[in-house]
Amino acid sequence: MFYVIIARYRDSWFDRYFRFSAPIAVAAFIGAMFVNFWAIHQATNNASASVTDIILSNIPVFEVDGIFVYGTLLVVLVSVVMLLMHPKRIPFALHAVTLFIFIRSAFTLMTHLGPPEVAYLSDFGATITNSFFGADQFFSGHTGMPFLGALAFWGVNNKLKWFFLLSSIFFATVVLLGHIHYTIDVVSAFFITYGIYHITLWLFPRERKLFLDDTTTH
C-alpha cells in the first residue's frame, strides 16, 4: 500500500494541471476558513432572539455535544486520510469544500437569528465552543458537508458514498436532538449542498476529471 501511495504522488506530480490546481485549491481553502470564522464571529455577536420551531418546540433537549464534536473530528479525520491517500482527489475536493464554506458564510452574514435555547452549555473550551456552537444557523454545515462528500463519491466509491451519506443523516439527527440547529437549517442543507455540488462540477470540470482519474487508475 505504501508503494502504491508513493506511485500516486509521483503520478500526480507529473500531471501539469495538478501542479497548477492543487496550490490554488489549498490557498482558496485557507482563505475560506478565515472568512468562515469571521462570519461566525459576526453572527454570534449580533445574534437576535431564538424562535419557535416545528420540531424543536416539541422535543426535549438532549446532551449531544460530545457526540457532535467527536463525531465531527472522526469524519474530518477519515476525509483527510482519504485525500492524502489519493492526491488527485485533493483539488476537486478542496474547491467543493471552499465553495461550500463561502456560500454558507454568505448565508450566515445575511441573517442574525439567535440559536435555539438549550438546557446545557458545552464544556469543550472557548475555541471549540465558538466554532461548533455559534449563532451561524443557516444552513447546517454538519449536515451539508458530509452530504457533499456523498455526492462527490456517488457512482464512484459505494463505501465512501454510504459513509458520508449516513454521516449526514446522523448529524442531521444530532443537531436537532441537541437543539443546535433549527429544522429549516437541516432540511435546506441537502438542497443547497446539491446546488453547490453542481456549481462545483460546472466551475471545475478538469479537477473533477483528476478526481475520477485517480479513482479509475489505482
JSON list of C-alpha atoms in Angstrom, two decimals:
[
{"chain": "A", "resi": 1, "resn": "MET", "atom": "CA", "xyz": [0.00, 0.00, 0.00]},
{"chain": "A", "resi": 2, "resn": "PHE", "atom": "CA", "xyz": [2.83, 2.41, 0.85]},
{"chain": "A", "resi": 3, "resn": "TYR", "atom": "CA", "xyz": [4.41, 1.99, -2.59]},
{"chain": "A", "resi": 4, "resn": "VAL", "atom": "CA", "xyz": [1.02, 2.41, -4.26]},
{"chain": "A", "resi": 5, "resn": "ILE", "atom": "CA", "xyz": [0.52, 5.74, -2.47]},
{"chain": "A", "resi": 6, "resn": "ILE", "atom": "CA", "xyz": [4.03, 6.87, -3.44]},
{"chain": "A", "resi": 7, "resn": "ALA", "atom": "CA", "xyz": [3.23, 5.98, -7.05]},
{"chain": "A", "resi": 8, "resn": "ARG", "atom": "CA", "xyz": [0.05, 8.07, -6.85]},
{"chain": "A", "resi": 9, "resn": "TYR", "atom": "CA", "xyz": [2.01, 11.09, -5.65]},
{"chain": "A", "resi": 10, "resn": "ARG", "atom": "CA", "xyz": [4.62, 10.59, -8.36]},
{"chain": "A", "resi": 11, "resn": "ASP", "atom": "CA", "xyz": [1.89, 10.35, -10.98]},
{"chain": "A", "resi": 12, "resn": "SER", "atom": "CA", "xyz": [0.19, 13.47, -9.58]},
{"chain": "A", "resi": 13, "resn": "TRP", "atom": "CA", "xyz": [3.40, 15.48, -9.57]},
{"chain": "A", "resi": 14, "resn": "PHE", "atom": "CA", "xyz": [3.99, 14.77, -13.25]},
{"chain": "A", "resi": 15, "resn": "ASP", "atom": "CA", "xyz": [0.48, 16.00, -14.08]},
{"chain": "A", "resi": 16, "resn": "ARG", "atom": "CA", "xyz": [0.95, 19.66, -15.01]},
{"chain": "A", "resi": 17, "resn": "TYR", "atom": "CA", "xyz": [-2.63, 20.64, -14.29]},
{"chain": "A", "resi": 18, "resn": "PHE", "atom": "CA", "xyz": [-2.47, 19.07, -10.84]},
{"chain": "A", "resi": 19, "resn": "ARG", "atom": "CA", "xyz": [0.63, 21.12, -10.04]},
{"chain": "A", "resi": 20, "resn": "PHE", "atom": "CA", "xyz": [-1.26, 24.23, -11.14]},
{"chain": "A", "resi": 21, "resn": "SER", "atom": "CA", "xyz": [-4.59, 23.49, -9.47]},
{"chain": "A", "resi": 22, "resn": "ALA", "atom": "CA", "xyz": [-3.58, 21.98, -6.12]},
{"chain": "A", "resi": 23, "resn": "PRO", "atom": "CA", "xyz": [-1.79, 25.08, -4.68]},
{"chain": "A", "resi": 24, "resn": "ILE", "atom": "CA", "xyz": [-4.69, 27.31, -5.75]},
{"chain": "A", "resi": 25, "resn": "ALA", "atom": "CA", "xyz": [-7.17, 24.94, -4.11]},
{"chain": "A", "resi": 26, "resn": "VAL", "atom": "CA", "xyz": [-5.19, 24.90, -0.85]},
{"chain": "A", "resi": 27, "resn": "ALA", "atom": "CA", "xyz": [-4.84, 28.70, -0.78]},
{"chain": "A", "resi": 28, "resn": "ALA", "atom": "CA", "xyz": [-8.54, 29.22, -1.52]},
{"chain": "A", "resi": 29, "resn": "PHE", "atom": "CA", "xyz": [-9.48, 26.75, 1.22]},
{"chain": "A", "resi": 30, "resn": "ILE", "atom": "CA", "xyz": [-7.33, 28.55, 3.80]},
{"chain": "A", "resi": 31, "resn": "GLY", "atom": "CA", "xyz": [-8.91, 31.85, 2.80]},
{"chain": "A", "resi": 32, "resn": "ALA", "atom": "CA", "xyz": [-12.38, 30.34, 3.12]},
{"chain": "A", "resi": 33, "resn": "MET", "atom": "CA", "xyz": [-11.62, 29.18, 6.67]},
{"chain": "A", "resi": 34, "resn": "PHE", "atom": "CA", "xyz": [-10.71, 32.72, 7.72]},
{"chain": "A", "resi": 35, "resn": "VAL", "atom": "CA", "xyz": [-13.91, 34.03, 6.15]},
{"chain": "A", "resi": 36, "resn": "ASN", "atom": "CA", "xyz": [-15.88, 31.30, 7.92]},
{"chain": "A", "resi": 37, "resn": "PHE", "atom": "CA", "xyz": [-14.52, 32.16, 11.37]},
{"chain": "A", "resi": 38, "resn": "TRP", "atom": "CA", "xyz": [-15.19, 35.85, 10.74]},
{"chain": "A", "resi": 39, "resn": "ALA", "atom": "CA", "xyz": [-18.77, 35.13, 9.63]},
{"chain": "A", "resi": 40, "resn": "ILE", "atom": "CA", "xyz": [-19.40, 33.01, 12.74]},
{"chain": "A", "resi": 41, "resn": "HIS", "atom": "CA", "xyz": [-17.99, 35.77, 14.93]},
{"chain": "A", "resi": 42, "resn": "GLN", "atom": "CA", "xyz": [-20.22, 38.39, 13.30]},
{"chain": "A", "resi": 43, "resn": "ALA", "atom": "CA", "xyz": [-23.33, 36.22, 13.52]},
{"chain": "A", "resi": 44, "resn": "THR", "atom": "CA", "xyz": [-22.69, 35.30, 17.16]},
{"chain": "A", "resi": 45, "resn": "ASN", "atom": "CA", "xyz": [-22.04, 38.89, 18.26]},
{"chain": "A", "resi": 46, "resn": "ASN", "atom": "CA", "xyz": [-25.17, 40.16, 16.51]},
{"chain": "A", "resi": 47, "resn": "ALA", "atom": "CA", "xyz": [-27.50, 37.25, 17.25]},
{"chain": "A", "resi": 48, "resn": "SER", "atom": "CA", "xyz": [-31.11, 38.12, 17.99]},
{"chain": "A", "resi": 49, "resn": "ALA", "atom": "CA", "xyz": [-33.63, 36.10, 19.98]},
{"chain": "A", "resi": 50, "resn": "SER", "atom": "CA", "xyz": [-34.45, 32.48, 19.21]},
{"chain": "A", "resi": 51, "resn": "VAL", "atom": "CA", "xyz": [-37.75, 31.47, 17.61]},
{"chain": "A", "resi": 52, "resn": "THR", "atom": "CA", "xyz": [-40.14, 28.54, 17.83]},
{"chain": "A", "resi": 53, "resn": "ASP", "atom": "CA", "xyz": [-39.63, 25.51, 15.59]},
{"chain": "A", "resi": 54, "resn": "ILE", "atom": "CA", "xyz": [-41.89, 22.73, 14.35]},
{"chain": "A", "resi": 55, "resn": "ILE", "atom": "CA", "xyz": [-39.60, 20.01, 15.73]},
{"chain": "A", "resi": 56, "resn": "LEU", "atom": "CA", "xyz": [-37.53, 21.68, 18.44]},
{"chain": "A", "resi": 57, "resn": "SER", "atom": "CA", "xyz": [-40.61, 23.08, 20.18]},
{"chain": "A", "resi": 58, "resn": "ASN", "atom": "CA", "xyz": [-41.95, 19.55, 20.58]},
{"chain": "A", "resi": 59, "resn": "ILE", "atom": "CA", "xyz": [-38.91, 17.57, 21.76]},
{"chain": "A", "resi": 60, "resn": "PRO", "atom": "CA", "xyz": [-36.67, 17.92, 24.83]},
{"chain": "A", "resi": 61, "resn": "VAL", "atom": "CA", "xyz": [-33.04, 18.95, 24.59]},
{"chain": "A", "resi": 62, "resn": "PHE", "atom": "CA", "xyz": [-30.60, 16.02, 24.54]},
{"chain": "A", "resi": 63, "resn": "GLU", "atom": "CA", "xyz": [-26.99, 16.46, 25.62]},
{"chain": "A", "resi": 64, "resn": "VAL", "atom": "CA", "xyz": [-25.21, 15.57, 22.40]},
{"chain": "A", "resi": 65, "resn": "ASP", "atom": "CA", "xyz": [-22.22, 17.91, 22.48]},
{"chain": "A", "resi": 66, "resn": "GLY", "atom": "CA", "xyz": [-19.71, 15.06, 22.91]},
{"chain": "A", "resi": 67, "resn": "ILE", "atom": "CA", "xyz": [-21.13, 13.07, 20.00]},
{"chain": "A", "resi": 68, "resn": "PHE", "atom": "CA", "xyz": [-21.38, 16.26, 17.97]},
{"chain": "A", "resi": 69, "resn": "VAL", "atom": "CA", "xyz": [-17.75, 17.31, 18.43]},
{"chain": "A", "resi": 70, "resn": "TYR", "atom": "CA", "xyz": [-16.04, 13.91, 18.38]},
{"chain": "A", "resi": 71, "resn": "GLY", "atom": "CA", "xyz": [-18.21, 12.70, 15.51]},
{"chain": "A", "resi": 72, "resn": "THR", "atom": "CA", "xyz": [-17.17, 15.73, 13.50]},
{"chain": "A", "resi": 73, "resn": "LEU", "atom": "CA", "xyz": [-13.50, 15.09, 14.21]},
{"chain": "A", "resi": 74, "resn": "LEU", "atom": "CA", "xyz": [-13.91, 11.46, 13.09]},
{"chain": "A", "resi": 75, "resn": "VAL", "atom": "CA", "xyz": [-15.46, 12.46, 9.76]},
{"chain": "A", "resi": 76, "resn": "VAL", "atom": "CA", "xyz": [-12.75, 15.08, 9.23]},
{"chain": "A", "resi": 77, "resn": "LEU", "atom": "CA", "xyz": [-10.04, 12.51, 10.01]},
{"chain": "A", "resi": 78, "resn": "VAL", "atom": "CA", "xyz": [-11.47, 9.97, 7.55]},
{"chain": "A", "resi": 79, "resn": "SER", "atom": "CA", "xyz": [-11.76, 12.68, 4.89]},
{"chain": "A", "resi": 80, "resn": "VAL", "atom": "CA", "xyz": [-8.19, 13.89, 5.36]},
{"chain": "A", "resi": 81, "resn": "VAL", "atom": "CA", "xyz": [-6.75, 10.37, 5.27]},
{"chain": "A", "resi": 82, "resn": "MET", "atom": "CA", "xyz": [-8.78, 9.55, 2.16]},
{"chain": "A", "resi": 83, "resn": "LEU", "atom": "CA", "xyz": [-7.50, 12.65, 0.37]},
{"chain": "A", "resi": 84, "resn": "LEU", "atom": "CA", "xyz": [-3.88, 12.09, 1.40]},
{"chain": "A", "resi": 85, "resn": "MET", "atom": "CA", "xyz": [-4.07, 8.54, 0.07]},
{"chain": "A", "resi": 86, "resn": "HIS", "atom": "CA", "xyz": [-5.48, 9.77, -3.25]},
{"chain": "A", "resi": 87, "resn": "PRO", "atom": "CA", "xyz": [-3.79, 13.11, -4.04]},
{"chain": "A", "resi": 88, "resn": "LYS", "atom": "CA", "xyz": [-5.54, 13.67, -7.38]},
{"chain": "A", "resi": 89, "resn": "ARG", "atom": "CA", "xyz": [-8.79, 13.96, -5.46]},
{"chain": "A", "resi": 90, "resn": "ILE", "atom": "CA", "xyz": [-7.48, 16.92, -3.46]},
{"chain": "A", "resi": 91, "resn": "PRO", "atom": "CA", "xyz": [-8.09, 19.82, -5.93]},
{"chain": "A", "resi": 92, "resn": "PHE", "atom": "CA", "xyz": [-11.73, 18.99, -6.64]},
{"chain": "A", "resi": 93, "resn": "ALA", "atom": "CA", "xyz": [-12.49, 18.16, -3.01]},
{"chain": "A", "resi": 94, "resn": "LEU", "atom": "CA", "xyz": [-10.95, 21.39, -1.72]},
{"chain": "A", "resi": 95, "resn": "HIS", "atom": "CA", "xyz": [-12.67, 23.50, -4.38]},
{"chain": "A", "resi": 96, "resn": "ALA", "atom": "CA", "xyz": [-16.03, 21.94, -3.47]},
{"chain": "A", "resi": 97, "resn": "VAL", "atom": "CA", "xyz": [-15.49, 22.49, 0.26]},
{"chain": "A", "resi": 98, "resn": "THR", "atom": "CA", "xyz": [-14.22, 26.03, -0.33]},
{"chain": "A", "resi": 99, "resn": "LEU", "atom": "CA", "xyz": [-17.29, 26.94, -2.37]},
{"chain": "A", "resi": 100, "resn": "PHE", "atom": "CA", "xyz": [-19.48, 25.36, 0.31]},
{"chain": "A", "resi": 101, "resn": "ILE", "atom": "CA", "xyz": [-17.81, 27.45, 3.04]},
{"chain": "A", "resi": 102, "resn": "PHE", "atom": "CA", "xyz": [-18.03, 30.72, 1.10]},
{"chain": "A", "resi": 103, "resn": "ILE", "atom": "CA", "xyz": [-21.71, 30.22, 0.29]},
{"chain": "A", "resi": 104, "resn": "ARG", "atom": "CA", "xyz": [-22.57, 29.19, 3.84]},
{"chain": "A", "resi": 105, "resn": "SER", "atom": "CA", "xyz": [-20.65, 32.18, 5.22]},
{"chain": "A", "resi": 106, "resn": "ALA", "atom": "CA", "xyz": [-22.68, 34.46, 2.97]},
{"chain": "A", "resi": 107, "resn": "PHE", "atom": "CA", "xyz": [-25.92, 32.98, 4.28]},
{"chain": "A", "resi": 108, "resn": "THR", "atom": "CA", "xyz": [-24.62, 33.32, 7.85]},
{"chain": "A", "resi": 109, "resn": "LEU", "atom": "CA", "xyz": [-23.99, 37.03, 7.34]},
{"chain": "A", "resi": 110, "resn": "MET", "atom": "CA", "xyz": [-27.41, 37.64, 5.80]},
{"chain": "A", "resi": 111, "resn": "THR", "atom": "CA", "xyz": [-29.38, 36.92, 8.96]},
{"chain": "A", "resi": 112, "resn": "HIS", "atom": "CA", "xyz": [-28.56, 37.07, 12.66]},
{"chain": "A", "resi": 113, "resn": "LEU", "atom": "CA", "xyz": [-31.22, 34.75, 14.03]},
{"chain": "A", "resi": 114, "resn": "GLY", "atom": "CA", "xyz": [-30.27, 33.57, 17.50]},
{"chain": "A", "resi": 115, "resn": "PRO", "atom": "CA", "xyz": [-29.60, 29.88, 18.16]},
{"chain": "A", "resi": 116, "resn": "PRO", "atom": "CA", "xyz": [-32.31, 27.70, 19.73]},
{"chain": "A", "resi": 117, "resn": "GLU", "atom": "CA", "xyz": [-32.43, 27.78, 23.52]},
{"chain": "A", "resi": 118, "resn": "VAL", "atom": "CA", "xyz": [-30.61, 24.83, 25.09]},
{"chain": "A", "resi": 119, "resn": "ALA", "atom": "CA", "xyz": [-30.60, 23.40, 28.60]},
{"chain": "A", "resi": 120, "resn": "TYR", "atom": "CA", "xyz": [-26.85, 22.88, 28.90]},
{"chain": "A", "resi": 121, "resn": "LEU", "atom": "CA", "xyz": [-23.58, 24.52, 27.92]},
{"chain": "A", "resi": 122, "resn": "SER", "atom": "CA", "xyz": [-20.66, 22.97, 26.07]},
{"chain": "A", "resi": 123, "resn": "ASP", "atom": "CA", "xyz": [-17.59, 22.35, 28.23]},
{"chain": "A", "resi": 124, "resn": "PHE", "atom": "CA", "xyz": [-15.12, 21.96, 25.34]},
{"chain": "A", "resi": 125, "resn": "GLY", "atom": "CA", "xyz": [-13.44, 25.32, 25.89]},
{"chain": "A", "resi": 126, "resn": "ALA", "atom": "CA", "xyz": [-13.83, 28.66, 24.17]},
{"chain": "A", "resi": 127, "resn": "THR", "atom": "CA", "xyz": [-12.28, 27.77, 20.80]},
{"chain": "A", "resi": 128, "resn": "ILE", "atom": "CA", "xyz": [-14.35, 24.65, 20.11]},
{"chain": "A", "resi": 129, "resn": "THR", "atom": "CA", "xyz": [-17.48, 26.14, 21.67]},
{"chain": "A", "resi": 130, "resn": "ASN", "atom": "CA", "xyz": [-17.29, 29.23, 19.46]},
{"chain": "A", "resi": 131, "resn": "SER", "atom": "CA", "xyz": [-16.60, 27.12, 16.36]},
{"chain": "A", "resi": 132, "resn": "PHE", "atom": "CA", "xyz": [-19.22, 24.43, 16.94]},
{"chain": "A", "resi": 133, "resn": "PHE", "atom": "CA", "xyz": [-21.90, 26.21, 18.95]},
{"chain": "A", "resi": 134, "resn": "GLY", "atom": "CA", "xyz": [-22.02, 29.72, 17.48]},
{"chain": "A", "resi": 135, "resn": "ALA", "atom": "CA", "xyz": [-25.02, 31.53, 16.02]},
{"chain": "A", "resi": 136, "resn": "ASP", "atom": "CA", "xyz": [-24.23, 30.53, 12.43]},
{"chain": "A", "resi": 137, "resn": "GLN", "atom": "CA", "xyz": [-27.57, 28.82, 11.97]},
{"chain": "A", "resi": 138, "resn": "PHE", "atom": "CA", "xyz": [-28.43, 28.78, 8.28]},
{"chain": "A", "resi": 139, "resn": "PHE", "atom": "CA", "xyz": [-27.64, 26.36, 6.94]},
{"chain": "A", "resi": 140, "resn": "SER", "atom": "CA", "xyz": [-26.33, 23.31, 8.85]},
{"chain": "A", "resi": 141, "resn": "GLY", "atom": "CA", "xyz": [-22.73, 22.68, 7.80]},
{"chain": "A", "resi": 142, "resn": "HIS", "atom": "CA", "xyz": [-22.61, 19.43, 9.74]},
{"chain": "A", "resi": 143, "resn": "THR", "atom": "CA", "xyz": [-25.49, 18.13, 7.65]},
{"chain": "A", "resi": 144, "resn": "GLY", "atom": "CA", "xyz": [-24.39, 19.61, 4.34]},
{"chain": "A", "resi": 145, "resn": "MET", "atom": "CA", "xyz": [-20.67, 18.89, 4.33]},
{"chain": "A", "resi": 146, "resn": "PRO", "atom": "CA", "xyz": [-20.94, 15.08, 4.63]},
{"chain": "A", "resi": 147, "resn": "PHE", "atom": "CA", "xyz": [-23.71, 15.15, 2.02]},
{"chain": "A", "resi": 148, "resn": "LEU", "atom": "CA", "xyz": [-21.29, 16.99, -0.28]},
{"chain": "A", "resi": 149, "resn": "GLY", "atom": "CA", "xyz": [-18.86, 14.10, 0.23]},
{"chain": "A", "resi": 150, "resn": "ALA", "atom": "CA", "xyz": [-21.58, 11.59, -0.60]},
{"chain": "A", "resi": 151, "resn": "LEU", "atom": "CA", "xyz": [-22.38, 13.42, -3.84]},
{"chain": "A", "resi": 152, "resn": "ALA", "atom": "CA", "xyz": [-18.69, 13.51, -4.80]},
{"chain": "A", "resi": 153, "resn": "PHE", "atom": "CA", "xyz": [-18.44, 9.73, -4.47]},
{"chain": "A", "resi": 154, "resn": "TRP", "atom": "CA", "xyz": [-21.87, 8.89, -5.88]},
{"chain": "A", "resi": 155, "resn": "GLY", "atom": "CA", "xyz": [-21.28, 6.29, -8.58]},
{"chain": "A", "resi": 156, "resn": "VAL", "atom": "CA", "xyz": [-17.55, 6.34, -7.82]},
{"chain": "A", "resi": 157, "resn": "ASN", "atom": "CA", "xyz": [-17.00, 4.61, -4.46]},
{"chain": "A", "resi": 158, "resn": "ASN", "atom": "CA", "xyz": [-20.01, 2.97, -2.86]},
{"chain": "A", "resi": 159, "resn": "LYS", "atom": "CA", "xyz": [-18.46, 2.55, 0.61]},
{"chain": "A", "resi": 160, "resn": "LEU", "atom": "CA", "xyz": [-17.43, 6.19, 0.89]},
{"chain": "A", "resi": 161, "resn": "LYS", "atom": "CA", "xyz": [-20.76, 7.32, -0.55]},
{"chain": "A", "resi": 162, "resn": "TRP", "atom": "CA", "xyz": [-22.63, 5.50, 2.19]},
{"chain": "A", "resi": 163, "resn": "PHE", "atom": "CA", "xyz": [-20.18, 6.59, 4.89]},
{"chain": "A", "resi": 164, "resn": "PHE", "atom": "CA", "xyz": [-20.73, 10.26, 4.07]},
{"chain": "A", "resi": 165, "resn": "LEU", "atom": "CA", "xyz": [-24.47, 9.90, 3.43]},
{"chain": "A", "resi": 166, "resn": "LEU", "atom": "CA", "xyz": [-25.06, 8.13, 6.75]},
{"chain": "A", "resi": 167, "resn": "SER", "atom": "CA", "xyz": [-22.83, 10.70, 8.47]},
{"chain": "A", "resi": 168, "resn": "SER", "atom": "CA", "xyz": [-25.01, 13.46, 7.04]},
{"chain": "A", "resi": 169, "resn": "ILE", "atom": "CA", "xyz": [-28.20, 11.81, 8.30]},
{"chain": "A", "resi": 170, "resn": "PHE", "atom": "CA", "xyz": [-26.53, 11.15, 11.67]},
{"chain": "A", "resi": 171, "resn": "PHE", "atom": "CA", "xyz": [-25.52, 14.79, 12.13]},
{"chain": "A", "resi": 172, "resn": "ALA", "atom": "CA", "xyz": [-28.93, 16.00, 10.95]},
{"chain": "A", "resi": 173, "resn": "THR", "atom": "CA", "xyz": [-30.45, 13.95, 13.76]},
{"chain": "A", "resi": 174, "resn": "VAL", "atom": "CA", "xyz": [-27.86, 15.04, 16.33]},
{"chain": "A", "resi": 175, "resn": "VAL", "atom": "CA", "xyz": [-28.21, 18.78, 15.71]},
{"chain": "A", "resi": 176, "resn": "LEU", "atom": "CA", "xyz": [-31.98, 18.53, 16.04]},
{"chain": "A", "resi": 177, "resn": "LEU", "atom": "CA", "xyz": [-31.86, 16.44, 19.21]},
{"chain": "A", "resi": 178, "resn": "GLY", "atom": "CA", "xyz": [-29.38, 18.86, 20.74]},
{"chain": "A", "resi": 179, "resn": "HIS", "atom": "CA", "xyz": [-31.33, 21.92, 19.55]},
{"chain": "A", "resi": 180, "resn": "ILE", "atom": "CA", "xyz": [-28.14, 23.11, 17.84]},
{"chain": "A", "resi": 181, "resn": "HIS", "atom": "CA", "xyz": [-29.90, 23.97, 14.56]},
{"chain": "A", "resi": 182, "resn": "TYR", "atom": "CA", "xyz": [-33.43, 24.78, 13.53]},
{"chain": "A", "resi": 183, "resn": "THR", "atom": "CA", "xyz": [-35.33, 22.35, 11.32]},
{"chain": "A", "resi": 184, "resn": "ILE", "atom": "CA", "xyz": [-35.06, 24.68, 8.32]},
{"chain": "A", "resi": 185, "resn": "ASP", "atom": "CA", "xyz": [-31.26, 24.73, 8.71]},
{"chain": "A", "resi": 186, "resn": "VAL", "atom": "CA", "xyz": [-31.14, 20.95, 8.44]},
{"chain": "A", "resi": 187, "resn": "VAL", "atom": "CA", "xyz": [-33.69, 20.38, 5.67]},
{"chain": "A", "resi": 188, "resn": "SER", "atom": "CA", "xyz": [-32.37, 23.19, 3.48]},
{"chain": "A", "resi": 189, "resn": "ALA", "atom": "CA", "xyz": [-28.79, 21.92, 3.81]},
{"chain": "A", "resi": 190, "resn": "PHE", "atom": "CA", "xyz": [-29.49, 18.98, 1.50]},
{"chain": "A", "resi": 191, "resn": "PHE", "atom": "CA", "xyz": [-30.97, 21.16, -1.26]},
{"chain": "A", "resi": 192, "resn": "ILE", "atom": "CA", "xyz": [-28.36, 23.92, -1.03]},
{"chain": "A", "resi": 193, "resn": "THR", "atom": "CA", "xyz": [-25.50, 21.41, -0.94]},
{"chain": "A", "resi": 194, "resn": "TYR", "atom": "CA", "xyz": [-26.86, 19.68, -4.04]},
{"chain": "A", "resi": 195, "resn": "GLY", "atom": "CA", "xyz": [-26.76, 23.02, -5.82]},
{"chain": "A", "resi": 196, "resn": "ILE", "atom": "CA", "xyz": [-23.24, 23.76, -4.57]},
{"chain": "A", "resi": 197, "resn": "TYR", "atom": "CA", "xyz": [-22.03, 20.40, -5.85]},
{"chain": "A", "resi": 198, "resn": "HIS", "atom": "CA", "xyz": [-23.34, 21.04, -9.35]},
{"chain": "A", "resi": 199, "resn": "ILE", "atom": "CA", "xyz": [-21.88, 24.55, -9.39]},
{"chain": "A", "resi": 200, "resn": "THR", "atom": "CA", "xyz": [-18.54, 22.97, -8.49]},
{"chain": "A", "resi": 201, "resn": "LEU", "atom": "CA", "xyz": [-18.89, 20.49, -11.37]},
{"chain": "A", "resi": 202, "resn": "TRP", "atom": "CA", "xyz": [-19.55, 23.40, -13.72]},
{"chain": "A", "resi": 203, "resn": "LEU", "atom": "CA", "xyz": [-16.68, 25.57, -12.45]},
{"chain": "A", "resi": 204, "resn": "PHE", "atom": "CA", "xyz": [-14.05, 22.85, -12.07]},
{"chain": "A", "resi": 205, "resn": "PRO", "atom": "CA", "xyz": [-14.53, 20.14, -14.74]},
{"chain": "A", "resi": 206, "resn": "ARG", "atom": "CA", "xyz": [-10.79, 19.45, -15.06]},
{"chain": "A", "resi": 207, "resn": "GLU", "atom": "CA", "xyz": [-10.44, 18.99, -11.31]},
{"chain": "A", "resi": 208, "resn": "ARG", "atom": "CA", "xyz": [-13.36, 16.56, -11.43]},
{"chain": "A", "resi": 209, "resn": "LYS", "atom": "CA", "xyz": [-11.57, 14.66, -14.19]},
{"chain": "A", "resi": 210, "resn": "LEU", "atom": "CA", "xyz": [-8.47, 14.41, -11.98]},
{"chain": "A", "resi": 211, "resn": "PHE", "atom": "CA", "xyz": [-10.70, 13.15, -9.17]},
{"chain": "A", "resi": 212, "resn": "LEU", "atom": "CA", "xyz": [-12.13, 10.43, -11.39]},
{"chain": "A", "resi": 213, "resn": "ASP", "atom": "CA", "xyz": [-8.75, 9.59, -12.97]},
{"chain": "A", "resi": 214, "resn": "ASP", "atom": "CA", "xyz": [-7.32, 8.83, -9.54]},
{"chain": "A", "resi": 215, "resn": "THR", "atom": "CA", "xyz": [-10.27, 6.57, -8.81]},
{"chain": "A", "resi": 216, "resn": "THR", "atom": "CA", "xyz": [-10.07, 4.61, -12.05]},
{"chain": "A", "resi": 217, "resn": "THR", "atom": "CA", "xyz": [-6.32, 4.23, -12.40]},
{"chain": "A", "resi": 218, "resn": "HIS", "atom": "CA", "xyz": [-5.42, 2.99, -8.92]}
]
